[in-house]
Short mmCIF file of N, CA and C and ligand atoms in Angstrom, two decimals:
data_model
loop_
_atom_site.label_atom_id
_atom_site.label_comp_id
_atom_site.label_asym_id
_atom_site.label_seq_id
_atom_site.Cartn_x
_atom_site.Cartn_y
_atom_site.Cartn_z
N MET A 1 1.49 52.69 -53.50
CA MET A 1 1.00 52.05 -52.28
C MET A 1 1.85 52.45 -51.08
N LYS A 2 1.17 52.64 -49.96
CA LYS A 2 1.91 53.01 -48.75
C LYS A 2 1.61 52.02 -47.62
N VAL A 3 2.68 51.68 -46.91
CA VAL A 3 2.54 50.85 -45.70
C VAL A 3 3.02 51.72 -44.55
N VAL A 4 2.20 51.84 -43.51
CA VAL A 4 2.57 52.71 -42.39
C VAL A 4 2.69 51.88 -41.11
N LEU A 5 3.81 52.06 -40.42
CA LEU A 5 4.03 51.36 -39.15
C LEU A 5 3.86 52.33 -38.00
N ILE A 6 3.03 51.95 -37.04
CA ILE A 6 2.84 52.79 -35.86
C ILE A 6 3.12 51.95 -34.61
N GLY A 7 3.30 52.61 -33.49
CA GLY A 7 3.54 51.90 -32.23
C GLY A 7 4.38 52.76 -31.30
N TYR A 8 4.45 52.31 -30.06
CA TYR A 8 5.14 53.09 -29.04
C TYR A 8 6.64 53.15 -29.32
N MET A 9 7.32 54.12 -28.69
CA MET A 9 8.78 54.20 -28.78
C MET A 9 9.37 52.84 -28.43
N GLY A 10 10.35 52.42 -29.20
CA GLY A 10 11.03 51.17 -28.86
C GLY A 10 10.32 49.93 -29.38
N SER A 11 9.25 50.11 -30.19
CA SER A 11 8.54 48.92 -30.65
C SER A 11 9.14 48.32 -31.93
N GLY A 12 10.17 48.96 -32.46
CA GLY A 12 10.88 48.37 -33.60
C GLY A 12 10.41 48.86 -34.96
N LYS A 13 9.68 49.98 -34.98
CA LYS A 13 9.12 50.48 -36.25
C LYS A 13 10.20 50.72 -37.31
N THR A 14 11.29 51.35 -36.90
CA THR A 14 12.34 51.69 -37.87
C THR A 14 13.04 50.44 -38.38
N THR A 15 13.42 49.56 -37.48
CA THR A 15 14.14 48.34 -37.89
C THR A 15 13.27 47.48 -38.80
N VAL A 16 12.01 47.26 -38.39
CA VAL A 16 11.11 46.44 -39.19
C VAL A 16 10.80 47.14 -40.53
N GLY A 17 10.61 48.45 -40.46
CA GLY A 17 10.28 49.23 -41.67
C GLY A 17 11.37 49.12 -42.72
N LYS A 18 12.63 49.20 -42.28
CA LYS A 18 13.74 49.10 -43.24
C LYS A 18 13.77 47.73 -43.91
N LEU A 19 13.57 46.69 -43.11
CA LEU A 19 13.58 45.31 -43.65
C LEU A 19 12.43 45.12 -44.64
N LEU A 20 11.27 45.65 -44.26
CA LEU A 20 10.08 45.51 -45.08
C LEU A 20 10.25 46.23 -46.42
N ALA A 21 10.78 47.45 -46.35
CA ALA A 21 10.96 48.25 -47.57
C ALA A 21 11.93 47.54 -48.51
N LYS A 22 12.96 46.92 -47.93
CA LYS A 22 13.96 46.23 -48.75
C LYS A 22 13.30 45.06 -49.50
N ASP A 23 12.51 44.26 -48.78
CA ASP A 23 11.85 43.11 -49.40
C ASP A 23 10.82 43.55 -50.44
N LEU A 24 10.09 44.61 -50.14
CA LEU A 24 9.04 45.06 -51.06
C LEU A 24 9.61 45.90 -52.21
N LYS A 25 10.87 46.28 -52.07
CA LYS A 25 11.52 47.21 -53.01
C LYS A 25 10.79 48.56 -53.04
N PHE A 26 10.39 49.00 -51.85
CA PHE A 26 9.75 50.29 -51.67
C PHE A 26 10.77 51.24 -51.05
N LYS A 27 10.52 52.53 -51.18
CA LYS A 27 11.36 53.51 -50.47
C LYS A 27 10.96 53.49 -48.98
N PHE A 28 11.95 53.72 -48.10
CA PHE A 28 11.64 53.76 -46.67
C PHE A 28 11.80 55.18 -46.15
N ILE A 29 10.80 55.65 -45.41
CA ILE A 29 10.91 56.96 -44.76
C ILE A 29 10.63 56.80 -43.27
N ASP A 30 11.59 57.24 -42.46
CA ASP A 30 11.37 57.30 -41.02
C ASP A 30 11.01 58.75 -40.71
N LEU A 31 9.79 58.97 -40.19
CA LEU A 31 9.33 60.35 -40.02
C LEU A 31 10.24 61.15 -39.08
N ASP A 32 10.76 60.51 -38.04
CA ASP A 32 11.68 61.22 -37.13
C ASP A 32 12.92 61.72 -37.90
N ASP A 33 13.49 60.86 -38.73
CA ASP A 33 14.67 61.26 -39.52
C ASP A 33 14.31 62.38 -40.50
N TYR A 34 13.12 62.24 -41.08
CA TYR A 34 12.65 63.24 -42.05
C TYR A 34 12.53 64.61 -41.37
N ILE A 35 12.02 64.60 -40.13
CA ILE A 35 11.88 65.84 -39.36
C ILE A 35 13.26 66.41 -39.04
N GLU A 36 14.16 65.53 -38.60
CA GLU A 36 15.52 65.99 -38.26
C GLU A 36 16.22 66.58 -39.48
N ASP A 37 16.07 65.92 -40.63
CA ASP A 37 16.71 66.43 -41.86
C ASP A 37 16.11 67.78 -42.25
N ASN A 38 14.79 67.85 -42.16
CA ASN A 38 14.10 69.07 -42.57
C ASN A 38 14.45 70.26 -41.68
N LEU A 39 14.54 70.01 -40.37
CA LEU A 39 14.81 71.12 -39.44
C LEU A 39 16.29 71.24 -39.11
N ASN A 40 17.05 70.26 -39.63
CA ASN A 40 18.49 70.26 -39.42
C ASN A 40 18.86 70.27 -37.93
N GLU A 41 18.08 69.52 -37.15
CA GLU A 41 18.31 69.42 -35.72
C GLU A 41 17.85 68.07 -35.20
N LYS A 42 18.49 67.60 -34.15
CA LYS A 42 18.08 66.33 -33.53
C LYS A 42 16.73 66.54 -32.81
N ILE A 43 15.91 65.47 -32.78
CA ILE A 43 14.61 65.58 -32.12
C ILE A 43 14.79 66.04 -30.66
N SER A 44 15.79 65.50 -29.98
CA SER A 44 15.97 65.88 -28.56
C SER A 44 16.29 67.38 -28.43
N THR A 45 17.04 67.92 -29.38
CA THR A 45 17.34 69.37 -29.36
C THR A 45 16.09 70.19 -29.66
N ILE A 46 15.28 69.69 -30.61
CA ILE A 46 14.03 70.42 -30.94
C ILE A 46 13.14 70.49 -29.70
N PHE A 47 13.00 69.35 -29.00
CA PHE A 47 12.20 69.32 -27.76
C PHE A 47 12.77 70.30 -26.73
N GLN A 48 14.09 70.27 -26.57
CA GLN A 48 14.73 71.10 -25.55
C GLN A 48 14.62 72.59 -25.87
N GLU A 49 14.91 72.94 -27.13
CA GLU A 49 15.02 74.37 -27.47
C GLU A 49 13.71 75.00 -27.89
N LYS A 50 12.84 74.20 -28.55
CA LYS A 50 11.60 74.81 -29.07
C LYS A 50 10.35 74.27 -28.39
N GLY A 51 10.49 73.16 -27.69
CA GLY A 51 9.35 72.61 -26.94
C GLY A 51 8.54 71.59 -27.74
N GLU A 52 7.72 70.84 -27.01
CA GLU A 52 6.98 69.74 -27.66
C GLU A 52 5.91 70.25 -28.62
N ILE A 53 5.27 71.38 -28.29
CA ILE A 53 4.17 71.84 -29.17
C ILE A 53 4.71 72.20 -30.54
N TYR A 54 5.86 72.85 -30.57
CA TYR A 54 6.51 73.18 -31.85
C TYR A 54 6.80 71.88 -32.61
N PHE A 55 7.36 70.89 -31.88
CA PHE A 55 7.66 69.60 -32.52
C PHE A 55 6.41 68.98 -33.12
N ARG A 56 5.31 68.97 -32.35
CA ARG A 56 4.07 68.34 -32.84
C ARG A 56 3.53 69.04 -34.07
N ARG A 57 3.69 70.38 -34.11
CA ARG A 57 3.24 71.13 -35.29
C ARG A 57 4.03 70.72 -36.52
N LYS A 58 5.34 70.67 -36.36
CA LYS A 58 6.21 70.29 -37.47
C LYS A 58 5.96 68.84 -37.88
N GLU A 59 5.74 67.99 -36.86
CA GLU A 59 5.50 66.57 -37.13
C GLU A 59 4.26 66.41 -38.03
N SER A 60 3.17 67.14 -37.72
CA SER A 60 1.95 67.06 -38.53
C SER A 60 2.19 67.59 -39.94
N GLU A 61 2.88 68.70 -40.00
CA GLU A 61 3.16 69.34 -41.29
C GLU A 61 3.97 68.38 -42.19
N LEU A 62 5.00 67.79 -41.62
CA LEU A 62 5.88 66.94 -42.42
C LEU A 62 5.26 65.58 -42.69
N LEU A 63 4.37 65.12 -41.80
CA LEU A 63 3.62 63.89 -42.08
C LEU A 63 2.80 64.09 -43.35
N LYS A 64 2.14 65.24 -43.45
CA LYS A 64 1.31 65.53 -44.64
C LYS A 64 2.17 65.48 -45.89
N GLU A 65 3.36 66.09 -45.78
CA GLU A 65 4.28 66.11 -46.93
C GLU A 65 4.62 64.68 -47.36
N VAL A 66 4.95 63.84 -46.39
CA VAL A 66 5.34 62.45 -46.69
C VAL A 66 4.14 61.69 -47.28
N LEU A 67 2.94 61.92 -46.72
CA LEU A 67 1.76 61.20 -47.21
C LEU A 67 1.37 61.65 -48.63
N ASN A 68 1.84 62.83 -49.02
CA ASN A 68 1.55 63.31 -50.37
C ASN A 68 2.43 62.68 -51.43
N ASP A 69 3.49 62.01 -50.99
CA ASP A 69 4.40 61.31 -51.92
C ASP A 69 3.60 60.21 -52.62
N THR A 70 3.68 60.16 -53.92
CA THR A 70 2.84 59.21 -54.66
C THR A 70 3.53 57.87 -54.92
N GLY A 71 4.78 57.75 -54.50
CA GLY A 71 5.51 56.51 -54.78
C GLY A 71 5.12 55.38 -53.83
N ASN A 72 5.76 54.21 -54.03
CA ASN A 72 5.59 53.08 -53.11
C ASN A 72 6.47 53.31 -51.90
N LEU A 73 5.84 53.34 -50.75
CA LEU A 73 6.57 53.75 -49.54
C LEU A 73 6.26 52.88 -48.34
N VAL A 74 7.29 52.64 -47.52
CA VAL A 74 7.06 52.16 -46.16
C VAL A 74 7.41 53.34 -45.26
N ILE A 75 6.47 53.72 -44.39
CA ILE A 75 6.70 54.86 -43.51
C ILE A 75 6.63 54.40 -42.06
N ALA A 76 7.69 54.70 -41.30
CA ALA A 76 7.63 54.49 -39.85
C ALA A 76 7.43 55.86 -39.22
N VAL A 77 6.32 56.03 -38.52
CA VAL A 77 6.07 57.34 -37.90
C VAL A 77 6.56 57.30 -36.45
N GLY A 78 6.57 58.44 -35.77
CA GLY A 78 6.99 58.49 -34.37
C GLY A 78 5.92 57.88 -33.47
N GLY A 79 6.31 57.54 -32.26
CA GLY A 79 5.38 56.92 -31.32
C GLY A 79 4.17 57.79 -31.03
N GLY A 80 4.35 59.11 -31.09
CA GLY A 80 3.24 60.01 -30.77
C GLY A 80 2.46 60.46 -31.98
N THR A 81 3.00 60.23 -33.19
CA THR A 81 2.38 60.78 -34.40
C THR A 81 0.88 60.49 -34.52
N PRO A 82 0.44 59.23 -34.31
CA PRO A 82 -0.99 58.96 -34.53
C PRO A 82 -1.90 59.62 -33.51
N CYS A 83 -1.32 60.16 -32.44
CA CYS A 83 -2.11 60.59 -31.28
C CYS A 83 -2.35 62.10 -31.23
N TYR A 84 -1.93 62.84 -32.22
CA TYR A 84 -2.08 64.30 -32.19
C TYR A 84 -2.84 64.80 -33.41
N GLY A 85 -3.68 65.80 -33.15
CA GLY A 85 -4.44 66.47 -34.21
C GLY A 85 -5.20 65.46 -35.06
N THR A 86 -5.15 65.65 -36.36
CA THR A 86 -5.89 64.76 -37.26
C THR A 86 -4.94 63.75 -37.92
N ASN A 87 -3.75 63.59 -37.33
CA ASN A 87 -2.73 62.74 -37.98
C ASN A 87 -3.24 61.33 -38.33
N MET A 88 -3.91 60.69 -37.36
CA MET A 88 -4.33 59.30 -37.62
C MET A 88 -5.41 59.25 -38.71
N ASP A 89 -6.29 60.25 -38.73
CA ASP A 89 -7.31 60.30 -39.80
C ASP A 89 -6.64 60.41 -41.16
N LEU A 90 -5.62 61.27 -41.23
CA LEU A 90 -4.92 61.48 -42.50
C LEU A 90 -4.23 60.20 -42.95
N ILE A 91 -3.60 59.52 -42.01
CA ILE A 91 -2.90 58.27 -42.34
C ILE A 91 -3.90 57.24 -42.87
N LEU A 92 -5.02 57.10 -42.15
CA LEU A 92 -6.00 56.07 -42.52
C LEU A 92 -6.68 56.39 -43.86
N LYS A 93 -6.73 57.67 -44.19
CA LYS A 93 -7.33 58.08 -45.47
C LYS A 93 -6.41 57.71 -46.64
N GLU A 94 -5.14 57.68 -46.34
CA GLU A 94 -4.12 57.53 -47.38
C GLU A 94 -3.79 56.07 -47.71
N THR A 95 -4.06 55.16 -46.79
CA THR A 95 -3.67 53.76 -47.03
C THR A 95 -4.56 52.78 -46.25
N ALA A 96 -4.64 51.57 -46.77
CA ALA A 96 -5.39 50.50 -46.08
C ALA A 96 -4.43 49.57 -45.36
N PHE A 97 -3.18 49.99 -45.24
CA PHE A 97 -2.15 49.12 -44.66
C PHE A 97 -1.41 49.80 -43.51
N VAL A 98 -2.12 50.00 -42.44
CA VAL A 98 -1.50 50.56 -41.24
C VAL A 98 -1.32 49.41 -40.23
N PHE A 99 -0.08 49.21 -39.81
CA PHE A 99 0.25 48.13 -38.88
C PHE A 99 0.69 48.70 -37.54
N TYR A 100 0.06 48.22 -36.48
CA TYR A 100 0.45 48.62 -35.12
C TYR A 100 1.36 47.53 -34.55
N LEU A 101 2.60 47.88 -34.28
CA LEU A 101 3.52 46.93 -33.66
C LEU A 101 3.32 47.02 -32.16
N LYS A 102 2.69 46.01 -31.60
CA LYS A 102 2.28 46.05 -30.20
C LYS A 102 3.23 45.23 -29.33
N LEU A 103 3.74 45.86 -28.28
CA LEU A 103 4.58 45.16 -27.31
C LEU A 103 3.98 45.32 -25.93
N SER A 104 4.25 44.36 -25.06
CA SER A 104 3.75 44.48 -23.69
C SER A 104 4.50 45.61 -22.99
N ILE A 105 3.91 46.13 -21.94
CA ILE A 105 4.55 47.21 -21.19
C ILE A 105 5.90 46.71 -20.65
N ALA A 106 5.93 45.46 -20.19
CA ALA A 106 7.18 44.91 -19.64
C ALA A 106 8.29 44.92 -20.70
N SER A 107 7.97 44.52 -21.93
CA SER A 107 9.00 44.50 -22.99
C SER A 107 9.45 45.92 -23.32
N LEU A 108 8.49 46.85 -23.35
CA LEU A 108 8.85 48.24 -23.68
C LEU A 108 9.77 48.82 -22.60
N ILE A 109 9.45 48.54 -21.34
CA ILE A 109 10.28 49.04 -20.24
C ILE A 109 11.70 48.51 -20.41
N GLU A 110 11.80 47.23 -20.71
CA GLU A 110 13.13 46.61 -20.87
C GLU A 110 13.89 47.27 -22.02
N ARG A 111 13.22 47.45 -23.16
CA ARG A 111 13.88 48.04 -24.33
C ARG A 111 14.27 49.50 -24.11
N LEU A 112 13.37 50.25 -23.46
CA LEU A 112 13.61 51.70 -23.35
C LEU A 112 14.57 52.06 -22.22
N HIS A 113 14.72 51.14 -21.29
CA HIS A 113 15.58 51.37 -20.14
C HIS A 113 16.98 51.81 -20.57
N ASN A 114 17.51 51.13 -21.59
CA ASN A 114 18.89 51.39 -22.03
C ASN A 114 19.03 52.59 -22.95
N GLU A 115 17.92 53.10 -23.44
CA GLU A 115 18.02 54.17 -24.45
C GLU A 115 17.41 55.47 -23.96
N LYS A 116 17.25 55.57 -22.65
CA LYS A 116 16.55 56.71 -22.06
C LYS A 116 17.04 58.07 -22.59
N GLU A 117 18.35 58.23 -22.67
CA GLU A 117 18.91 59.57 -23.00
C GLU A 117 18.48 60.08 -24.38
N HIS A 118 18.25 59.14 -25.31
CA HIS A 118 17.88 59.57 -26.67
C HIS A 118 16.38 59.83 -26.81
N ARG A 119 15.65 59.64 -25.76
CA ARG A 119 14.18 59.75 -25.84
C ARG A 119 13.73 60.93 -25.00
N PRO A 120 13.47 62.07 -25.63
CA PRO A 120 13.17 63.28 -24.87
C PRO A 120 12.02 63.15 -23.88
N LEU A 121 11.04 62.27 -24.20
CA LEU A 121 9.88 62.18 -23.31
C LEU A 121 10.19 61.45 -22.00
N ILE A 122 11.24 60.63 -22.02
CA ILE A 122 11.54 59.88 -20.78
C ILE A 122 12.92 60.20 -20.21
N ALA A 123 13.69 61.03 -20.94
CA ALA A 123 15.08 61.31 -20.54
C ALA A 123 15.18 61.88 -19.13
N HIS A 124 14.17 62.68 -18.74
CA HIS A 124 14.24 63.35 -17.45
C HIS A 124 13.73 62.49 -16.30
N LEU A 125 13.19 61.32 -16.61
CA LEU A 125 12.55 60.50 -15.56
C LEU A 125 13.59 59.67 -14.80
N LYS A 126 13.29 59.43 -13.51
CA LYS A 126 14.12 58.51 -12.74
C LYS A 126 13.75 57.10 -13.21
N ASP A 127 14.72 56.20 -13.19
CA ASP A 127 14.47 54.84 -13.66
C ASP A 127 13.21 54.23 -13.03
N GLU A 128 13.05 54.48 -11.73
CA GLU A 128 11.91 53.84 -11.04
C GLU A 128 10.56 54.44 -11.45
N ASP A 129 10.59 55.60 -12.11
CA ASP A 129 9.31 56.21 -12.54
C ASP A 129 8.92 55.81 -13.97
N ILE A 130 9.85 55.17 -14.68
CA ILE A 130 9.58 54.84 -16.09
C ILE A 130 8.40 53.86 -16.27
N PRO A 131 8.31 52.79 -15.47
CA PRO A 131 7.18 51.86 -15.68
C PRO A 131 5.82 52.55 -15.58
N GLU A 132 5.64 53.41 -14.58
CA GLU A 132 4.34 54.06 -14.43
C GLU A 132 4.07 55.00 -15.60
N PHE A 133 5.11 55.73 -16.02
CA PHE A 133 4.96 56.65 -17.15
C PHE A 133 4.53 55.89 -18.41
N ILE A 134 5.25 54.81 -18.71
CA ILE A 134 4.94 54.05 -19.93
C ILE A 134 3.54 53.43 -19.83
N GLY A 135 3.21 52.89 -18.68
CA GLY A 135 1.89 52.28 -18.49
C GLY A 135 0.77 53.28 -18.77
N LYS A 136 0.89 54.47 -18.19
CA LYS A 136 -0.14 55.51 -18.37
C LYS A 136 -0.19 55.98 -19.82
N HIS A 137 1.00 56.16 -20.39
CA HIS A 137 1.11 56.67 -21.74
C HIS A 137 0.46 55.71 -22.75
N ILE A 138 0.74 54.42 -22.57
CA ILE A 138 0.16 53.41 -23.46
C ILE A 138 -1.37 53.39 -23.29
N PHE A 139 -1.81 53.57 -22.08
CA PHE A 139 -3.25 53.60 -21.82
C PHE A 139 -3.89 54.77 -22.58
N GLU A 140 -3.22 55.94 -22.53
CA GLU A 140 -3.75 57.12 -23.23
C GLU A 140 -3.72 56.96 -24.75
N ARG A 141 -2.68 56.30 -25.22
CA ARG A 141 -2.48 56.21 -26.66
C ARG A 141 -3.14 55.01 -27.32
N GLY A 142 -3.53 54.04 -26.49
CA GLY A 142 -4.06 52.77 -27.03
C GLY A 142 -5.21 52.98 -28.01
N GLY A 143 -6.08 53.93 -27.71
CA GLY A 143 -7.24 54.17 -28.57
C GLY A 143 -6.84 54.60 -29.97
N PHE A 144 -5.74 55.34 -30.06
CA PHE A 144 -5.25 55.77 -31.38
C PHE A 144 -4.58 54.60 -32.11
N TYR A 145 -3.72 53.90 -31.38
CA TYR A 145 -2.99 52.78 -32.00
C TYR A 145 -3.94 51.70 -32.50
N SER A 146 -5.04 51.47 -31.74
CA SER A 146 -5.92 50.36 -32.13
C SER A 146 -6.76 50.68 -33.35
N ARG A 147 -6.64 51.89 -33.88
CA ARG A 147 -7.34 52.19 -35.14
C ARG A 147 -6.60 51.63 -36.36
N ALA A 148 -5.39 51.12 -36.14
CA ALA A 148 -4.64 50.52 -37.26
C ALA A 148 -5.45 49.38 -37.88
N HIS A 149 -5.20 49.10 -39.16
CA HIS A 149 -5.93 48.00 -39.81
C HIS A 149 -5.48 46.65 -39.26
N PHE A 150 -4.22 46.56 -38.88
CA PHE A 150 -3.67 45.29 -38.38
C PHE A 150 -2.87 45.56 -37.11
N THR A 151 -3.03 44.68 -36.13
CA THR A 151 -2.20 44.75 -34.93
C THR A 151 -1.29 43.53 -34.91
N ILE A 152 0.01 43.79 -34.84
CA ILE A 152 0.98 42.69 -34.81
C ILE A 152 1.49 42.56 -33.39
N ASN A 153 1.33 41.40 -32.80
CA ASN A 153 1.89 41.18 -31.47
C ASN A 153 3.39 40.92 -31.63
N ALA A 154 4.19 41.90 -31.26
CA ALA A 154 5.63 41.82 -31.54
C ALA A 154 6.44 41.36 -30.33
N ASP A 155 5.75 40.97 -29.26
CA ASP A 155 6.46 40.53 -28.05
C ASP A 155 7.32 39.30 -28.32
N ASN A 156 8.55 39.36 -27.87
CA ASN A 156 9.48 38.21 -28.00
C ASN A 156 9.69 37.76 -29.44
N LYS A 157 9.51 38.67 -30.39
CA LYS A 157 9.77 38.30 -31.78
C LYS A 157 10.87 39.19 -32.31
N ASP A 158 11.76 38.62 -33.14
CA ASP A 158 12.79 39.49 -33.71
C ASP A 158 12.21 40.23 -34.91
N ALA A 159 12.99 41.21 -35.40
CA ALA A 159 12.48 42.11 -36.45
C ALA A 159 12.14 41.34 -37.73
N VAL A 160 12.92 40.30 -38.05
CA VAL A 160 12.67 39.54 -39.28
C VAL A 160 11.32 38.81 -39.18
N THR A 161 11.04 38.26 -38.01
CA THR A 161 9.76 37.55 -37.81
C THR A 161 8.59 38.52 -37.96
N VAL A 162 8.73 39.71 -37.36
CA VAL A 162 7.65 40.71 -37.45
C VAL A 162 7.47 41.14 -38.91
N LYS A 163 8.60 41.38 -39.57
CA LYS A 163 8.55 41.78 -40.99
C LYS A 163 7.84 40.70 -41.82
N ASN A 164 8.17 39.43 -41.58
CA ASN A 164 7.56 38.34 -42.35
C ASN A 164 6.05 38.24 -42.08
N GLU A 165 5.67 38.52 -40.84
CA GLU A 165 4.23 38.50 -40.53
C GLU A 165 3.50 39.57 -41.34
N ILE A 166 4.12 40.74 -41.40
CA ILE A 166 3.50 41.84 -42.16
C ILE A 166 3.45 41.48 -43.65
N LEU A 167 4.54 40.93 -44.17
CA LEU A 167 4.56 40.53 -45.58
C LEU A 167 3.44 39.54 -45.88
N GLY A 168 3.24 38.60 -44.96
CA GLY A 168 2.17 37.60 -45.12
C GLY A 168 0.79 38.27 -45.21
N LEU A 169 0.60 39.31 -44.41
CA LEU A 169 -0.70 39.99 -44.42
C LEU A 169 -0.88 40.87 -45.66
N LEU A 170 0.24 41.22 -46.28
CA LEU A 170 0.15 42.08 -47.47
C LEU A 170 -0.09 41.26 -48.74
N SER A 171 0.20 39.94 -48.66
CA SER A 171 0.14 39.17 -49.91
C SER A 171 -1.21 38.48 -50.09
C1 S3P B 201 7.79 60.26 -29.53
C2 S3P B 201 8.44 59.21 -30.16
C3 S3P B 201 9.67 59.40 -30.93
C4 S3P B 201 9.83 60.85 -31.41
C5 S3P B 201 9.64 61.80 -30.29
C6 S3P B 201 8.29 61.65 -29.59
C7 S3P B 201 6.53 59.97 -28.79
O1 S3P B 201 9.67 58.52 -32.05
O2 S3P B 201 8.92 61.13 -32.44
O3 S3P B 201 10.68 61.58 -29.37
O4 S3P B 201 5.77 60.91 -28.51
O5 S3P B 201 6.27 58.78 -28.48
P1 S3P B 201 9.98 56.92 -31.96
O6 S3P B 201 8.72 56.24 -31.58
O7 S3P B 201 10.40 56.60 -33.36
O8 S3P B 201 11.06 56.75 -30.97
#
């Protein structure tokens, strides 16, 4: 069985995914980490040196590899993973448990403000341009995210609360 967490950067997919995997006694895979291990490079370096299209190609390739794993898994994918190529179709074909961790734009701005440097898509932006970027980006991506089987409103909730909500829906 596979549980897949999707959502925008900073929505807590990795933190919630680790907690969930621990409770379910499933293996946890963070697709970003998997990509970094496979290419032996940080995501920000891959973006800088090889460009986003190269990253997206590798992301799709390695997503397929992870989805082919037959074990019990919790997978946290990257914020953009569901929005490129056939990635979301492949995810939905593989499991009936896709959870979208949804946060308001205001919460995302607050969370991402402090971590700008580690996020290649927003690292180059001036602070005052981040709200508009995130707003537009969420608008573009919303159609992909809303294909998840479950949408969890994660605003003002800590990771344990979000994890427990997901556990409740799985039981
Ligand atoms: C991206 C999100 C990142 C990472 C890459 C691109 C995106 O993952 O895959 O920087 O397009 O939203 P997280 O959502 O885990 O930060």
